[in-house]
Structure formats: structure tokens, C-alpha cells
Short mmCIF file of C-alpha atoms in Angstrom, two decimals:
data_model
loop_
_atom_site.label_atom_id
_atom_site.label_comp_id
_atom_site.label_asym_id
_atom_site.label_seq_id
_atom_site.Cartn_x
_atom_site.Cartn_y
_atom_site.Cartn_z
CA MET A 1 108.64 110.03 125.02
CA PHE A 2 108.50 109.71 121.25
CA PHE A 3 110.85 107.56 119.20
CA VAL A 4 112.06 107.59 115.60
CA ASP A 5 113.56 104.43 114.11
CA VAL A 6 115.44 104.64 110.83
CA LEU A 7 115.00 101.90 108.22
CA GLU A 8 117.83 102.22 105.73
CA THR A 9 117.72 100.95 102.17
CA GLU A 10 121.40 101.38 101.43
CA GLY A 11 121.43 100.08 97.88
CA LEU A 12 119.09 102.89 96.81
CA GLY A 13 120.41 105.53 99.20
CA ASN A 14 117.07 106.02 100.95
CA ARG A 15 115.63 106.00 104.44
CA SER A 16 112.17 105.22 105.78
CA TYR A 17 111.01 106.04 109.28
CA LEU A 18 108.92 104.43 112.01
CA ALA A 19 107.96 107.09 114.53
CA GLY A 20 105.57 107.06 117.43
CA GLY A 21 104.91 106.71 121.13
CA PRO A 22 104.27 103.84 123.55
CA GLY A 23 101.23 102.48 121.74
CA SER A 24 101.09 103.50 118.08
CA ALA A 25 103.26 104.78 115.27
CA VAL A 26 103.37 106.26 111.78
CA VAL A 27 105.56 104.99 108.95
CA VAL A 28 106.96 107.61 106.56
CA ASP A 29 107.88 106.66 102.98
CA PRO A 30 107.95 102.87 103.53
CA PRO A 31 110.04 100.58 101.31
CA ARG A 32 108.53 97.93 99.06
CA ASP A 33 109.59 95.11 101.37
CA ILE A 34 107.28 95.96 104.24
CA ASP A 35 108.21 92.90 106.30
CA ARG A 36 111.10 94.99 107.60
CA VAL A 37 108.68 97.67 108.76
CA VAL A 38 106.32 95.18 110.41
CA ALA A 39 109.27 93.61 112.23
CA ALA A 40 110.47 97.03 113.45
CA ALA A 41 107.00 97.83 114.80
CA ALA A 42 106.83 94.44 116.51
CA ARG A 43 110.18 95.07 118.22
CA ARG A 44 108.78 98.35 119.54
CA GLY A 45 105.51 96.75 120.53
CA VAL A 46 103.50 99.44 118.69
CA ARG A 47 100.61 99.37 116.28
CA ILE A 48 101.02 101.11 112.92
CA THR A 49 98.03 103.46 112.69
CA ALA A 50 99.21 105.70 109.85
CA VAL A 51 101.38 105.41 106.74
CA ALA A 52 102.51 108.71 105.21
CA GLU A 53 103.98 109.38 101.77
CA THR A 54 105.84 112.62 101.19
CA HIS A 55 105.35 112.26 97.42
CA VAL A 56 104.77 109.79 94.60
CA HIS A 57 108.25 108.33 94.40
CA ASN A 58 110.37 108.30 91.25
CA ASP A 59 113.16 106.04 92.47
CA TYR A 60 111.54 103.03 94.11
CA VAL A 61 108.28 101.16 94.40
CA THR A 62 106.53 102.07 97.62
CA GLY A 63 105.20 99.56 100.10
CA GLY A 64 102.81 102.14 101.52
CA LEU A 65 99.59 100.91 99.95
CA GLU A 66 100.15 97.29 100.95
CA LEU A 67 101.32 98.26 104.44
CA ALA A 68 98.16 100.31 104.98
CA ARG A 69 96.01 97.40 103.76
CA LEU A 70 97.84 94.90 105.95
CA THR A 71 97.70 96.97 109.14
CA GLY A 72 94.44 98.85 108.61
CA ALA A 73 96.35 102.12 108.94
CA ARG A 74 95.26 105.41 107.41
CA TYR A 75 97.17 105.99 104.16
CA LEU A 76 98.22 109.64 104.04
CA VAL A 77 99.10 110.83 100.53
CA PRO A 78 99.45 114.47 99.40
CA ALA A 79 96.16 115.79 98.04
CA GLY A 80 97.83 117.04 94.86
CA ALA A 81 99.10 113.60 93.89
CA GLU A 82 97.10 111.89 91.14
CA VAL A 83 96.67 108.30 92.33
CA ALA A 84 94.29 105.49 91.39
CA TYR A 85 93.50 104.16 94.87
CA ALA A 86 91.66 105.28 97.99
CA ARG A 87 93.77 107.32 100.40
CA VAL A 88 93.51 110.08 103.00
CA ALA A 89 94.30 113.19 100.96
CA VAL A 90 96.61 115.41 103.02
CA ALA A 91 96.70 119.18 102.52
CA ASP A 92 98.97 121.87 103.92
CA GLY A 93 98.31 122.42 107.60
CA ASP A 94 96.45 119.17 108.22
CA VAL A 95 97.19 117.60 111.59
CA LYS A 96 96.91 113.84 112.13
CA PRO A 97 97.17 112.06 115.50
CA VAL A 98 99.91 109.49 116.02
CA ASP A 99 99.71 108.67 119.74
CA ALA A 100 98.72 110.42 122.95
CA GLY A 101 100.33 113.87 122.84
CA LEU A 102 101.97 113.08 119.51
CA GLU A 103 100.78 114.33 116.13
CA LEU A 104 101.90 114.88 112.55
CA ARG A 105 101.47 118.23 110.79
CA ALA A 106 101.59 118.42 106.99
CA VAL A 107 103.64 121.19 105.37
CA ALA A 108 103.40 121.74 101.62
CA THR A 109 106.95 121.72 100.26
CA PRO A 110 106.75 121.57 96.45
CA GLY A 111 109.97 121.29 94.49
CA HIS A 112 111.03 117.66 94.23
CA THR A 113 107.51 117.13 92.86
CA PRO A 114 104.69 119.68 92.56
CA HIS A 115 102.69 117.94 95.29
CA HIS A 116 105.56 117.21 97.70
CA THR A 117 104.59 117.37 101.38
CA SER A 118 106.78 117.24 104.48
CA TYR A 119 105.53 116.12 107.89
CA VAL A 120 106.46 117.70 111.21
CA LEU A 121 106.26 115.48 114.28
CA ARG A 122 104.99 117.37 117.31
CA GLU A 123 105.17 116.17 120.91
CA ALA A 124 103.01 118.01 123.48
CA GLY A 125 102.68 120.91 121.06
CA HIS A 126 106.42 121.20 120.35
CA ASP A 127 108.03 120.42 116.98
CA VAL A 128 110.65 117.69 117.41
CA ALA A 129 111.37 116.27 113.95
CA ALA A 130 110.66 117.00 110.30
CA PHE A 131 110.26 114.21 107.76
CA THR A 132 111.38 116.12 104.69
CA GLY A 133 111.27 113.41 102.01
CA GLY A 134 112.84 114.90 98.90
CA SER A 135 112.63 118.53 100.00
CA LEU A 136 115.27 119.75 102.48
CA LEU A 137 118.03 117.12 102.55
CA ILE A 138 121.26 117.06 104.53
CA GLY A 139 123.42 119.68 102.84
CA THR A 140 121.34 119.78 99.68
CA VAL A 141 117.81 119.34 98.30
CA GLY A 142 115.97 116.77 96.21
CA ARG A 143 116.43 117.16 92.49
CA PRO A 144 113.66 119.05 90.62
CA ASP A 145 114.06 117.48 87.17
CA LEU A 146 112.32 114.12 87.58
CA VAL A 147 108.73 115.09 86.85
CA GLU A 148 108.73 117.02 83.57
CA PRO A 149 111.60 118.88 81.86
CA ARG A 150 109.45 121.96 81.27
CA LEU A 151 108.86 122.23 85.02
CA THR A 152 112.47 121.85 86.15
CA GLU A 153 113.36 125.51 86.69
CA GLU A 154 109.97 126.25 88.25
CA LEU A 155 110.40 123.34 90.66
CA ALA A 156 113.97 124.40 91.46
CA ARG A 157 112.63 127.79 92.54
CA ALA A 158 109.94 126.02 94.53
CA GLN A 159 112.63 123.96 96.30
CA HIS A 160 114.32 127.16 97.44
CA ALA A 161 111.02 128.56 98.74
CA SER A 162 110.09 125.29 100.45
CA ALA A 163 113.42 125.04 102.23
CA HIS A 164 112.94 128.57 103.54
CA ARG A 165 109.40 127.77 104.59
CA LEU A 166 110.60 124.86 106.71
CA ALA A 167 113.44 126.91 108.19
CA ASP A 168 111.08 129.78 109.00
CA GLN A 169 108.57 127.52 110.73
CA LEU A 170 110.88 125.23 112.69
CA GLY A 171 113.33 125.75 115.51
CA ASP A 172 117.04 125.06 115.25
CA ALA A 173 116.89 121.89 117.35
CA VAL A 174 114.30 120.14 115.16
CA SER A 175 115.77 117.04 113.53
CA VAL A 176 115.84 116.93 109.72
CA LEU A 177 114.90 113.42 108.58
CA PRO A 178 114.92 113.16 104.77
CA THR A 179 114.06 110.13 102.66
CA HIS A 180 116.70 110.81 100.01
CA GLY A 181 120.30 111.95 100.15
CA PHE A 182 122.36 108.97 101.30
CA GLY A 183 123.52 107.98 97.84
CA SER A 184 120.15 108.33 96.13
CA PHE A 185 120.03 109.72 92.61
CA CYS A 186 117.00 111.71 93.81
CA SER A 187 119.44 114.00 95.60
CA SER A 188 120.53 117.02 93.57
CA SER A 189 124.11 116.68 94.86
CA ALA A 190 126.10 114.60 97.32
CA SER A 191 124.65 114.52 100.83
CA GLY A 192 126.61 116.22 103.58
CA GLY A 193 126.24 113.68 106.37
CA GLU A 194 124.11 111.20 108.29
CA HIS A 195 122.32 113.42 110.82
CA SER A 196 121.23 117.05 110.86
CA THR A 197 118.99 119.68 112.38
CA VAL A 198 117.20 122.71 111.05
CA GLY A 199 119.84 124.90 112.67
CA ALA A 200 122.69 123.07 110.95
CA GLU A 201 120.92 123.30 107.59
CA ARG A 202 120.14 126.97 108.14
CA ALA A 203 123.85 127.63 108.50
CA ALA A 204 125.14 125.61 105.55
CA ASN A 205 122.52 124.29 103.12
CA PRO A 206 122.81 126.10 99.75
CA ALA A 207 119.02 126.45 99.62
CA LEU A 208 119.15 128.47 102.82
CA VAL A 209 122.38 130.46 102.39
CA GLN A 210 122.20 131.37 98.69
CA ASP A 211 119.86 133.79 96.98
CA VAL A 212 117.33 132.12 94.73
CA GLU A 213 119.05 133.00 91.43
CA THR A 214 122.44 131.64 92.53
CA PHE A 215 120.82 128.56 94.03
CA VAL A 216 118.81 127.73 90.91
CA ARG A 217 121.74 128.32 88.56
CA GLU A 218 124.11 126.10 90.54
CA LEU A 219 121.46 123.45 91.23
CA LEU A 220 120.58 123.04 87.56
CA ALA A 221 124.24 123.04 86.50
CA GLY A 222 125.08 120.24 88.92
CA LEU A 223 122.34 117.72 88.11
CA ASP A 224 123.62 114.22 87.39
CA ASP A 225 122.29 111.47 85.11
CA VAL A 226 118.85 110.02 85.84
CA PRO A 227 118.55 106.22 86.08
CA ALA A 228 116.38 104.96 83.21
CA TYR A 229 114.09 102.95 85.47
CA TYR A 230 112.90 106.14 87.18
CA ALA A 231 110.53 106.60 84.23
CA HIS A 232 108.62 103.51 85.39
CA MET A 233 108.47 104.13 89.15
CA ALA A 234 106.02 107.03 89.42
CA PRO A 235 103.38 105.36 87.18
CA VAL A 236 103.63 102.15 89.23
CA ASN A 237 103.31 104.08 92.49
CA ALA A 238 100.43 106.20 91.23
CA GLY A 239 98.57 103.16 89.95
CA GLY A 240 99.00 101.15 93.12
CA PRO A 241 101.84 98.61 93.40
CA ALA A 242 100.99 94.93 93.58
CA PRO A 243 101.80 93.03 96.79
CA LEU A 244 105.38 91.84 96.92
CA ASP A 245 106.14 88.19 96.13
CA LEU A 246 109.50 87.03 97.48
CA THR A 247 108.94 83.30 97.07
CA GLU A 248 111.92 81.44 95.68
CA PRO A 249 112.23 81.56 91.87
CA ARG A 250 112.28 78.36 89.82
CA ARG A 251 115.63 76.64 89.55
CA ALA A 252 117.32 76.44 86.15
CA ASP A 253 119.85 73.85 85.01
CA ALA A 254 122.68 74.49 82.54
CA ASP A 255 120.52 73.69 79.50
CA GLU A 256 117.83 76.14 80.57
CA VAL A 257 120.43 78.85 81.24
CA ALA A 258 121.73 78.34 77.69
CA ARG A 259 118.21 78.44 76.22
CA ARG A 260 117.34 81.64 78.04
CA LEU A 261 120.59 83.25 76.94
CA ALA A 262 119.93 82.25 73.32
CA ALA A 263 116.44 83.78 73.58
CA GLY A 264 117.94 87.17 74.42
CA GLU A 265 117.14 87.12 78.11
CA TRP A 266 119.57 88.62 80.62
CA ILE A 267 121.62 86.11 82.60
CA VAL A 268 122.95 87.99 85.62
CA ASP A 269 125.84 86.58 87.64
CA LEU A 270 125.75 87.95 91.21
CA ARG A 271 129.17 86.69 92.29
CA SER A 272 132.12 88.93 93.07
CA ARG A 273 133.89 90.55 90.15
CA VAL A 274 137.01 88.55 90.99
CA ALA A 275 135.15 85.25 90.71
CA PHE A 276 133.30 86.34 87.58
CA ALA A 277 136.47 87.39 85.74
CA ALA A 278 138.05 84.03 86.55
CA GLY A 279 135.21 82.06 84.98
CA HIS A 280 131.60 82.60 83.94
CA VAL A 281 128.89 81.58 81.52
CA ALA A 282 129.75 83.18 78.18
CA GLY A 283 127.26 85.97 77.50
CA SER A 284 126.28 86.47 81.14
CA LEU A 285 126.62 89.86 82.85
CA ASN A 286 128.20 90.61 86.21
CA PHE A 287 126.28 92.69 88.75
CA GLU A 288 127.69 91.95 92.19
CA VAL A 289 125.09 91.30 94.86
CA ASP A 290 127.23 93.42 97.20
CA GLY A 291 127.35 96.31 94.73
CA ARG A 292 124.58 98.73 93.79
CA LEU A 293 122.73 95.89 92.13
CA ALA A 294 119.25 97.39 91.91
CA THR A 295 120.40 100.77 90.65
CA TYR A 296 122.67 99.61 87.84
CA LEU A 297 120.84 96.48 86.71
CA ALA A 298 117.49 98.29 86.61
CA TRP A 299 119.19 101.22 84.85
CA MET A 300 120.59 99.01 82.09
CA VAL A 301 118.22 96.10 81.48
CA PRO A 302 115.55 96.73 78.82
CA TRP A 303 112.40 97.21 80.87
CA GLY A 304 110.40 93.99 81.05
CA ARG A 305 113.23 91.76 79.77
CA PRO A 306 113.31 88.47 81.75
CA VAL A 307 116.24 88.15 84.16
CA THR A 308 117.77 84.89 85.39
CA LEU A 309 120.02 85.09 88.45
CA LEU A 310 123.18 83.03 88.98
CA ALA A 311 124.66 83.07 92.46
CA HIS A 312 126.97 81.29 94.84
CA SER A 313 124.10 80.59 97.25
CA ALA A 314 120.33 80.70 97.65
CA ASP A 315 120.82 83.47 100.20
CA ASP A 316 122.45 85.65 97.54
CA VAL A 317 119.55 84.98 95.18
CA ALA A 318 117.10 86.00 97.91
CA ARG A 319 119.04 89.19 98.65
CA ALA A 320 119.10 90.13 94.98
CA GLN A 321 115.43 89.29 94.54
CA ARG A 322 114.52 91.63 97.41
CA GLU A 323 116.67 94.47 96.05
CA LEU A 324 115.32 94.16 92.52
CA ALA A 325 111.71 94.07 93.70
CA ARG A 326 112.27 97.47 95.30
CA VAL A 327 112.68 98.94 91.81
CA GLY A 328 109.95 96.99 90.07
CA ILE A 329 111.82 93.92 88.81
CA ASP A 330 109.40 91.71 90.68
CA ARG A 331 110.11 88.12 89.71
CA PRO A 332 113.31 86.58 88.33
CA ALA A 333 112.51 84.28 85.42
CA ALA A 334 114.69 81.63 87.07
CA ALA A 335 117.75 81.18 89.24
CA ALA A 336 120.68 78.82 89.66
CA VAL A 337 123.17 78.44 92.49
CA GLY A 338 126.65 77.01 92.63
CA SER A 339 129.47 77.84 90.21
CA PRO A 340 130.13 77.96 86.45
CA ALA A 341 130.70 74.21 86.55
CA ASP A 342 127.00 73.88 87.34
CA TRP A 343 125.80 76.47 84.81
CA VAL A 344 127.83 75.70 81.67
CA ARG A 345 126.51 72.95 79.41
CA GLU A 346 128.53 69.79 79.00
CA GLY A 347 131.09 70.31 76.28
CA ASP A 348 131.21 74.10 76.73
CA ARG A 349 133.86 76.00 78.68
CA PRO A 350 133.53 78.99 81.00
CA ALA A 351 134.62 82.35 79.61
CA SER A 352 137.07 84.62 81.45
CA PHE A 353 138.95 87.91 81.15
CA ARG A 354 141.86 89.69 82.82
CA ARG A 355 141.79 92.03 85.78
CA ALA A 356 144.48 94.66 86.25
CA THR A 357 145.60 97.78 88.10
CA PHE A 358 146.23 101.28 86.78
CA ALA A 359 149.96 100.57 87.10
CA GLU A 360 149.53 97.64 84.71
CA LEU A 361 147.53 99.86 82.37
CA ALA A 362 150.35 102.42 82.41
CA ALA A 363 152.89 99.67 81.59
CA ALA A 364 150.71 98.41 78.72
CA ARG A 365 150.49 101.95 77.33
CA ARG A 366 154.26 102.34 77.40
CA GLN A 367 154.61 99.14 75.41
CA ASP A 368 151.76 99.90 72.99
CA GLY A 369 150.64 103.48 72.48
CA ASP A 370 147.36 102.36 70.87
CA VAL A 371 145.84 100.78 74.00
CA VAL A 372 142.09 101.40 74.12
CA VAL A 373 140.95 102.88 77.45
CA VAL A 374 137.23 103.23 78.20
CA ASP A 375 136.12 105.33 81.17
CA VAL A 376 132.66 104.23 82.38
CA ARG A 377 132.18 106.81 85.13
CA ARG A 378 129.31 109.28 84.92
CA ALA A 379 129.87 112.65 83.27
CA ALA A 380 129.85 114.45 86.63
CA GLU A 381 132.70 112.26 87.85
CA ARG A 382 134.75 112.54 84.67
CA ALA A 383 134.43 116.33 84.80
CA HIS A 384 137.02 116.34 87.60
CA GLY A 385 139.67 114.72 85.39
CA TRP A 386 140.28 111.73 83.11
CA VAL A 387 142.99 109.60 81.55
CA ARG A 388 144.27 111.31 78.43
CA GLY A 389 143.01 109.59 75.29
CA SER A 390 140.32 107.58 77.07
CA VAL A 391 136.89 107.09 75.52
CA HIS A 392 133.98 108.10 77.73
CA LEU A 393 131.06 105.66 77.76
CA PRO A 394 129.10 105.74 81.06
CA VAL A 395 128.39 102.23 82.30
CA HIS A 396 124.63 102.69 81.98
CA GLU A 397 125.04 103.49 78.27
CA ILE A 398 127.77 101.10 77.18
CA HIS A 399 125.46 98.24 76.18
CA ARG A 400 123.75 100.57 73.69
CA ARG A 401 126.96 102.16 72.38
CA LEU A 402 129.20 99.20 71.71
CA ASP A 403 129.85 100.43 68.18
CA GLU A 404 131.68 103.44 69.68
CA VAL A 405 134.34 101.28 71.32
CA PRO A 406 137.51 101.41 69.16
CA PRO A 407 139.00 98.12 67.90
CA GLY A 408 141.59 96.34 70.00
CA THR A 409 141.90 95.12 73.55
CA VAL A 410 139.74 97.30 75.78
CA TRP A 411 140.97 98.38 79.21
CA VAL A 412 137.89 99.56 81.09
CA HIS A 413 137.91 101.53 84.35
CA CYS A 414 135.59 103.43 86.69
CA ALA A 415 136.25 105.03 90.08
CA GLY A 416 136.76 101.85 92.10
CA GLY A 417 136.25 98.69 90.06
CA MET A 418 132.60 97.65 90.46
CA ARG A 419 131.21 99.46 87.42
CA ALA A 420 134.27 98.55 85.38
CA ALA A 421 133.42 94.92 86.06
CA VAL A 422 129.85 95.46 84.84
CA ALA A 423 131.12 97.13 81.67
CA ALA A 424 133.79 94.48 81.14
CA SER A 425 131.12 91.78 81.31
CA VAL A 426 129.05 93.63 78.70
CA LEU A 427 132.06 93.94 76.39
CA ASP A 428 133.05 90.33 77.00
CA ALA A 429 129.51 89.18 76.18
CA ALA A 430 129.76 91.13 72.92
CA GLY A 431 132.90 89.21 71.99
CA ARG A 432 135.47 91.90 72.77
CA GLU A 433 138.84 91.20 74.38
CA VAL A 434 138.68 93.13 77.63
CA VAL A 435 140.72 93.93 80.72
CA ALA A 436 138.87 95.16 83.81
CA VAL A 437 140.83 97.73 85.80
CA ASP A 438 139.98 96.86 89.40
CA ASP A 439 141.61 99.82 91.10
CA GLY A 440 140.79 103.20 92.65
CA PHE A 441 141.01 106.11 90.22
CA ALA A 442 143.52 107.94 92.46
CA ALA A 443 146.02 105.24 91.47
CA ALA A 444 145.93 106.44 87.86
CA ALA A 445 148.02 109.52 88.64
CA GLU A 446 150.29 107.53 90.97
CA ALA A 447 150.93 105.12 88.09
CA GLY A 448 152.09 107.98 85.87
CA LEU A 449 149.14 107.95 83.51
CA PRO A 450 148.66 111.39 81.94
CA LEU A 451 145.45 112.99 83.23
CA VAL A 452 143.40 115.77 81.72
CA THR A 453 141.42 118.27 83.76
CA PRO A 454 138.65 120.50 82.41
CA SER A 455 140.97 123.52 82.51
CA ASP A 456 143.60 121.62 80.48
CA ASP A 457 140.97 120.63 77.96
CA ALA A 458 139.71 124.21 77.61
CA ALA A 459 143.22 125.55 77.13
CA ALA A 460 143.89 123.01 74.36
#
């Protein structure tokens, strides 16, 4: 009997897979931190004999090259991918052994990238699972706009054709096992679930139920923002990522934290937004270790800028270090653990700002009609409705657009509170008086705040 183990990387919305039989296994689209993969193989008691990439990834640094070197496995990479290292170039129709009676068949599925390749796992000649990478996802497909703007429509059409190719070749019971689609920005729209089959996708996936013109039009109209760090991932992966170094960063005292801040480095406080608002190093920025740390910090930090981590514990530093390494922020410049009392120089005081609910925002508006409200959600989220009179500055842009924030106390909100806390820390670091709305957006209407919908806006 074959097995498939799922290795989730929740912060990035991706999955990797360890699949095989009693003696050996293949790893599909491995994460940067390959110790997780090695441990999974050890638990199974199998040897990793192949590592397969569905494409050169745009959203994370792969661990495939290092895993292949470490284990001696064959490194299967699509033949059309331009890479700078030795690999086994895989073409459409190639079949590679995994274990006795178990093999992997390559299926060219361009669309997410021009060279994208899916892999079908076959047991005793029967297809049992399809590793679809960024091609056919659960309820959607991988986005086609990450390679080159001039290729976007062409790749969108290719996605439609590739989805149909998989559906035509595979039976209804074959499991669909994508890499993206669990919160990843590589997904063209929100994923429809955790598990699926070819039959389920055949019945509901837009790529399989819509004609190509409708599919392409709606796909392109629904594409969301692209994290800025994506521009750096494919070149790193094509060039060959360096081995991962997760050794503990150097410890910084309060004087060093102050020096690094004065030098323009990013001081990142990993504590909860509640703790950060109550007291923090003035000028530091709040990216919760339990939030989507890698996505939003890598999206916002100027690429290559040194980052120092402040955390409650060494374990939190280690967690953050692992997450950041997955997106190419390999080594923190330094780290400090404890509390603001340990990080603020003698004679200085911690900074702080208010937290509030939408009900408190509504009350403040009734008392003062000129309250400044900044909405830091993405455009796709705001399109469903927004607080009347609010200024729209997506969180990943706010540090570059501070001059667009009107004067006065700034009440900043998102959909749930995490991104509002990030934005509030940016505004606070810039010297603005800020209130972070730590509340779900549904509470805005319940609080009586006037909301605008796209239809209202068009009518006006």
C-alpha cells in the first residue's frame, strides 16, 4: 500500500508531500526547512530516493536542492525550467520509479508557469493521486500573473487547458494534492476546501465548468495583490538556494537595539498586538509571531534591510527565524528576548498606543466628525464594502504612503485586527497618534458605522 503524508506550511498557505511505499519515497515541492521532511521520512522508516519540483517557485525558497544533496535522491525538475544546477530534467510523459509497484508520471501542465509540471502517482498501474502544484487547485487554479505581465493572458488560457488535460486523463477517484491554495497568494482565488478529488473538481472547479473565455475573463478580473518578495523567490530558486542556517542569532542589549534602530534597520517585535500596544521600543514594528509573519514582513521590509527580532522567548525567536528563512530572510541581524524593560535604554520610556473596537470608533465619530479612519485591507477585500469616509491604504503599502494619511488621530482597521496592529506600529513609529481597531469588520455595521458598497459608490 502507498502512503501520502502532508507537510503543511500554514504561514505561507502551502503544502509539501512525502509519498511512497514500504521502502522508499518521493518528496514533492519540499519546504526550505527540510529537517521536517527528514523527520517525516524517519517516522515512516523510508528512504527518500526522489525529490520533485512542480515548478520554480515564486512564493518561497525551496529546500529541494539541499534535500537531494543530503539524501542522494534524484532531483526532478521540469525540463523547461532554466536553473543553474544539475538536475534530472523531467518532460511530459516521463515515468520515474518510487518503490516496488509505485511510480510517478510527469504531466505537462503549463499555466502557473510556462514549465509547470504535475506528477501522477501510480500504484500497480492505476492512478491514485495527482500532485498538481500550482495547476489544478481545490476549487480554483494557480494564478498566471507571476512570471511576466505580457504572458498573463496566455498562461491563463494554458491553465484552462491544463486543468482539462488532467481531468481528461484521470479518474474521478484520483486525489488532487496541490501545493498552493490553502491561503497562498499563489492561488488565483480562495481555496474551496482541504481535500478533493478529480471528480469533485470536474463538477465544480471554474476551470472545468466554464468555457475558456468566461474562465479567463473572471480569472484575470479576480487577481489579488502580489507580495513584493515574490520578485526575489524565483531567481533564488533558479540559482540554487544556499543551505539553511537556523543557528541562534547574536543577542542584542538595549544599546545595540537603539543603535540598529538609529541606523535605519528594522526592529521587529514579535509579541502579541495587545502586549505591543501596551508598551514597546519606540520606532519598532509589530509583526506577531502567531500572525502571517513571513508574508507581511517579507512583503514590507526593503529587501536586504537587516532585521532584529524582539520576542518574549527564545522559542519565539526560533519560530520566527524559521518562518522568515522560508521566504529568503535568512539570518536576523540580532535578537533580544524578554520585555520592553530589557530593550529600552536607561532613561528612555516605552512607547504605547490605544486599542479600540468599532463601537468605540463609532462613538468617537459621533463626538468628532473629522476622525481619520484608515482601512488597511487589500483592494479585493475592500471591494465588498468599507466605512464611509475611510482612507484606503493597504497594509503592505502604508510605510511608503505615510504622506497620504490625513492629519489628526488615526484610527486604523483591517478585517480582524492583526494587520491593523502592523499598520498602527508603522504609524506610531512615524510619530503619528494612532488607535488600532482590534475588532472583526462585521462589527462595523453592528456599531452603526455607515458602510459603502460598490453599488452605492457607483450610484453616487
